[in-house]
């Protein structure tokens, strides 16, 4: 019995030795790459071991390529819609009277230089008693320029106009003889003595003038405008027009001594 156990142990040891030897052989073949078979069979005594062939050491491990990160498509910035600039509402033209066209229309640029707000503007000819209707649709501010439209066809030729202006405080002033046909523009003033007058450039002569002295002569009959100095022109004198006989007085000595 004891010998039987010893024999059994010897067989086991032999089997283990054969197994270890086969493993060494497999390692050698794997290192030298001398066995192309897919498997290697090693037998020792009655035991056998099947070991898969090792992969060649020259084959490099494949490194996986990184998946590229997609570049994000930029979101287009929407173009802002420009806000349309509101078109300013044009202010109505500042006028005196009704704008019209025609050969009979008198059109004059006038400035309110009176320093007072004017609420009424009326016109009449000197041969009538009543002024026409108020030609102002709104108040005429001080230093404001307006265009006067006057239809002269309703007046006879050569007429002299009177102009009346009413102020915001209820008072009024007038110009006795207004030279509409002599001006293209003018400015209303109030003199130191309270008279309304207009300054303008005479369209015929190009001279700067006004109606103040004329107005003073109407308001004060005793007021006289400065007389123009007379000048002597030799060209106006003609010797042929001089008749000595017309300028010779008869001399009667008897009458003289009587």
Coordinates of C-alpha atoms in Angstrom, one line a residue:
X1 CA 0.0 0.0 0.0
X2 CA 2.8 2.4 0.9
X3 CA 4.6 1.6 -2.3
X4 CA 1.4 2.2 -4.3
X5 CA 1.2 5.8 -2.9
X6 CA 4.8 6.4 -3.6
X7 CA 4.3 5.4 -7.2
X8 CA 1.3 7.5 -7.6
X9 CA 3.2 10.6 -6.3
X10 CA 6.0 9.8 -8.8
X11 CA 3.6 9.7 -11.7
X12 CA 2.0 13.0 -10.6
X13 CA 5.4 14.6 -10.4
X14 CA 6.4 13.3 -13.8
X15 CA 3.2 14.7 -15.3
X16 CA 3.9 18.1 -13.7
X17 CA 7.4 18.1 -15.0
X18 CA 6.2 17.3 -18.5
X19 CA 3.7 20.1 -18.3
X20 CA 6.2 22.7 -17.2
X21 CA 8.5 21.6 -20.0
X22 CA 5.8 22.0 -22.6
X23 CA 5.1 25.5 -21.4
X24 CA 8.8 26.4 -21.8
X25 CA 8.8 25.0 -25.3
X26 CA 5.7 27.0 -26.2
X27 CA 7.4 30.2 -24.9
X28 CA 10.5 29.5 -27.0
X29 CA 8.4 29.0 -30.2
X30 CA 6.4 32.1 -29.5
X31 CA 9.6 34.2 -29.1
X32 CA 11.4 32.9 -32.2
X33 CA 8.2 32.9 -34.3
X34 CA 9.3 29.4 -35.6
X35 CA 5.8 27.7 -35.4
X36 CA 3.2 29.0 -37.9
X37 CA 0.5 26.7 -36.8
X38 CA -2.5 28.0 -35.0
X39 CA -2.0 25.6 -32.1
X40 CA 0.8 23.5 -30.5
X41 CA 0.3 20.1 -28.9
X42 CA 2.6 18.9 -26.1
X43 CA 2.5 15.5 -24.7
X44 CA 4.3 14.1 -21.7
X45 CA 3.6 10.5 -20.8
X46 CA -0.2 10.1 -20.9
X47 CA -0.9 13.9 -20.3
X48 CA -1.3 16.4 -23.2
X49 CA -1.8 20.2 -23.2
X50 CA -3.1 22.3 -26.1
X51 CA -1.8 25.8 -26.1
X52 CA -2.9 28.5 -28.7
X53 CA 0.0 29.9 -30.8
X54 CA 1.3 33.3 -29.7
X55 CA 0.7 36.4 -31.8
X56 CA 3.9 37.7 -33.6
X57 CA 5.6 40.3 -31.6
X58 CA 6.2 42.4 -34.9
X59 CA 2.5 43.1 -35.2
X60 CA 2.0 46.5 -33.5
X61 CA -1.1 47.2 -31.6
X62 CA -3.4 49.4 -33.6
X63 CA -3.9 52.7 -31.8
X64 CA -7.5 53.9 -32.5
X65 CA -7.7 57.2 -34.2
X66 CA -9.4 59.9 -32.2
X67 CA -12.8 60.8 -33.6
X68 CA -12.4 64.5 -34.8
X69 CA -14.6 66.9 -33.0
X70 CA -16.9 68.6 -35.5
X71 CA -16.4 72.3 -35.8
X72 CA -19.6 74.0 -34.8
X73 CA -21.3 76.0 -37.5
X74 CA -21.5 79.6 -36.3
X75 CA -25.0 80.8 -36.0
X76 CA -25.4 83.8 -38.3
X77 CA -26.2 87.1 -36.5
X78 CA -29.4 88.5 -37.9
X79 CA -29.0 91.9 -39.5
X80 CA -31.1 94.4 -37.6
X81 CA -33.8 96.0 -39.6
X82 CA -33.1 99.8 -39.5
X83 CA -35.9 101.8 -37.9
X84 CA -37.2 104.2 -40.6
X85 CA -36.7 107.8 -39.7
X86 CA -40.1 109.4 -39.5
X87 CA -40.7 112.1 -42.0
X88 CA -41.2 115.4 -40.2
X89 CA -44.6 117.0 -41.0
X90 CA -43.8 120.3 -42.7
X91 CA -45.1 123.3 -40.9
X92 CA -47.7 125.3 -42.9
X93 CA -46.3 128.3 -44.6
X94 CA -46.6 131.5 -42.7
X95 CA -48.7 133.8 -44.9
X96 CA -50.8 136.9 -44.8
X97 CA -53.8 136.4 -47.1
X98 CA -54.5 133.5 -49.5
X99 CA -51.6 132.2 -51.7
X100 CA -52.5 132.7 -55.3
X101 CA -50.8 133.1 -58.7
X102 CA -51.5 135.7 -61.3
X103 CA -50.4 139.0 -62.8
X104 CA -52.7 140.9 -60.4
X105 CA -51.1 139.4 -57.3
X106 CA -48.9 141.5 -55.1
X107 CA -46.4 139.2 -53.2
X108 CA -44.2 140.7 -50.5
X109 CA -42.0 139.3 -47.8
X110 CA -42.8 141.1 -44.5
X111 CA -41.2 141.0 -41.1
X112 CA -42.9 141.9 -37.8
X113 CA -40.3 144.2 -36.3
X114 CA -42.8 146.0 -34.0
X115 CA -41.8 144.0 -30.9
X116 CA -45.5 143.2 -30.5
X117 CA -47.7 140.2 -31.5
X118 CA -50.0 141.2 -34.4
X119 CA -53.3 139.4 -34.6
X120 CA -55.0 141.5 -37.4
X121 CA -53.9 142.7 -40.8
X122 CA -56.4 144.6 -42.9
X123 CA -56.1 146.6 -46.1
X124 CA -58.3 149.2 -47.8
X125 CA -57.9 151.9 -50.5
X126 CA -58.1 155.5 -49.4
X127 CA -61.4 156.1 -51.3
X128 CA -63.4 153.6 -49.1
X129 CA -64.3 153.7 -45.5
X130 CA -64.2 150.0 -44.6
X131 CA -61.2 147.7 -44.3
X132 CA -61.3 144.2 -45.8
X133 CA -61.5 141.1 -43.6
X134 CA -58.6 140.1 -41.3
X135 CA -55.9 138.5 -43.5
X136 CA -54.2 136.7 -40.7
X137 CA -55.2 133.1 -39.9
X138 CA -53.0 133.0 -36.7
X139 CA -51.0 135.4 -34.7
X140 CA -48.0 137.0 -36.3
X141 CA -45.1 136.6 -33.8
X142 CA -42.5 139.3 -33.3
X143 CA -39.5 139.0 -35.6
X144 CA -41.4 136.4 -37.7
X145 CA -41.3 136.6 -41.5
X146 CA -44.4 136.1 -43.6
X147 CA -45.4 136.3 -47.2
X148 CA -48.2 138.7 -48.0
X149 CA -50.6 137.9 -50.9
X150 CA -52.8 140.8 -52.0
X151 CA -55.0 140.6 -55.1
X152 CA -54.7 144.1 -56.6
X153 CA -57.5 143.4 -59.2
X154 CA -60.1 144.3 -56.6
X155 CA -58.7 147.9 -56.5
X156 CA -58.5 150.5 -59.2
X157 CA -55.2 151.5 -60.8
X158 CA -53.1 154.0 -59.0
X159 CA -55.0 153.6 -55.7
X160 CA -53.2 154.4 -52.4
X161 CA -53.6 151.7 -49.7
X162 CA -54.2 152.1 -46.0
X163 CA -53.0 149.2 -43.8
X164 CA -54.3 148.5 -40.3
X165 CA -52.7 146.1 -37.8
X166 CA -54.3 145.0 -34.6
X167 CA -52.2 143.8 -31.6
X168 CA -52.8 141.1 -29.1
X169 CA -53.7 143.6 -26.4
X170 CA -56.7 145.0 -28.4
X171 CA -54.9 148.2 -29.6
X172 CA -54.3 148.9 -33.3
X173 CA -52.1 151.1 -35.6
X174 CA -52.3 152.0 -39.2
X175 CA -50.2 153.2 -42.1
X176 CA -51.9 155.9 -44.1
X177 CA -50.2 155.4 -47.4
X178 CA -48.6 152.0 -47.9
X179 CA -46.4 151.7 -51.0
X180 CA -47.2 148.0 -51.9
X181 CA -46.0 148.4 -55.5
X182 CA -42.6 149.9 -54.6
X183 CA -41.3 147.0 -52.5
X184 CA -40.5 143.3 -52.7
X185 CA -39.9 143.0 -49.0
X186 CA -40.2 145.2 -45.9
X187 CA -40.2 145.4 -42.1
X188 CA -42.8 146.9 -39.8
X189 CA -41.6 149.2 -37.0
X190 CA -43.1 151.4 -34.3
X191 CA -41.3 154.7 -33.9
X192 CA -40.4 156.4 -30.6
X193 CA -43.5 158.6 -31.0
X194 CA -45.7 155.6 -31.4
X195 CA -46.2 155.6 -35.2
X196 CA -46.4 152.5 -37.3
X197 CA -44.2 152.5 -40.4
X198 CA -42.5 150.2 -42.8
X199 CA -38.9 150.2 -44.0
X200 CA -38.0 148.7 -47.4
X201 CA -35.8 148.8 -50.5
X202 CA -37.4 150.7 -53.3
X203 CA -37.5 148.3 -56.3
X204 CA -37.3 151.1 -58.8
X205 CA -34.3 153.0 -57.3
X206 CA -32.7 150.4 -55.1
X207 CA -32.6 152.9 -52.2
X208 CA -33.3 152.0 -48.6
X209 CA -36.2 154.1 -47.4
X210 CA -39.3 154.1 -45.1
X211 CA -42.7 155.7 -44.6
X212 CA -42.1 157.3 -41.2
X213 CA -41.8 161.0 -42.4
X214 CA -44.8 160.5 -44.7
X215 CA -46.8 159.1 -41.8
X216 CA -45.8 162.0 -39.5
X217 CA -47.0 164.5 -42.1
X218 CA -50.4 162.8 -42.2
X219 CA -50.7 162.7 -38.4
X220 CA -49.5 166.2 -37.8
X221 CA -50.5 168.7 -40.5
X222 CA -48.0 171.2 -39.2
X223 CA -45.1 168.8 -39.6
X224 CA -43.1 169.4 -42.8
X225 CA -40.6 167.1 -44.3
X226 CA -37.1 168.6 -44.8
X227 CA -37.1 170.4 -48.1
X228 CA -34.6 169.2 -50.7
X229 CA -31.8 171.5 -51.4
X230 CA -32.0 173.0 -54.9
X231 CA -28.9 172.8 -57.0
X232 CA -28.0 175.1 -59.9
X233 CA -27.2 173.4 -63.2
X234 CA -25.5 175.6 -65.8
X235 CA -26.9 173.3 -68.5
X236 CA -30.4 174.4 -67.5
X237 CA -29.4 178.1 -68.3
X238 CA -29.6 179.2 -71.9
X239 CA -28.6 182.7 -72.9
X240 CA -31.0 182.6 -75.8
X241 CA -33.9 182.3 -73.4
X242 CA -32.9 185.5 -71.7
X243 CA -34.6 188.6 -73.0
X244 CA -33.1 191.7 -71.6
X245 CA -36.1 193.7 -72.6
X246 CA -38.4 191.7 -70.3
X247 CA -36.2 192.5 -67.4
X248 CA -35.6 196.2 -68.1
X249 CA -37.9 198.6 -66.3
X250 CA -38.8 201.9 -67.9
X251 CA -37.3 204.7 -66.2
X252 CA -39.4 207.8 -66.1
X253 CA -37.4 210.6 -64.6
X254 CA -40.3 212.9 -64.1
X255 CA -42.3 210.3 -62.3
X256 CA -39.4 209.5 -60.1
X257 CA -38.9 213.1 -59.0
X258 CA -42.5 213.8 -58.5

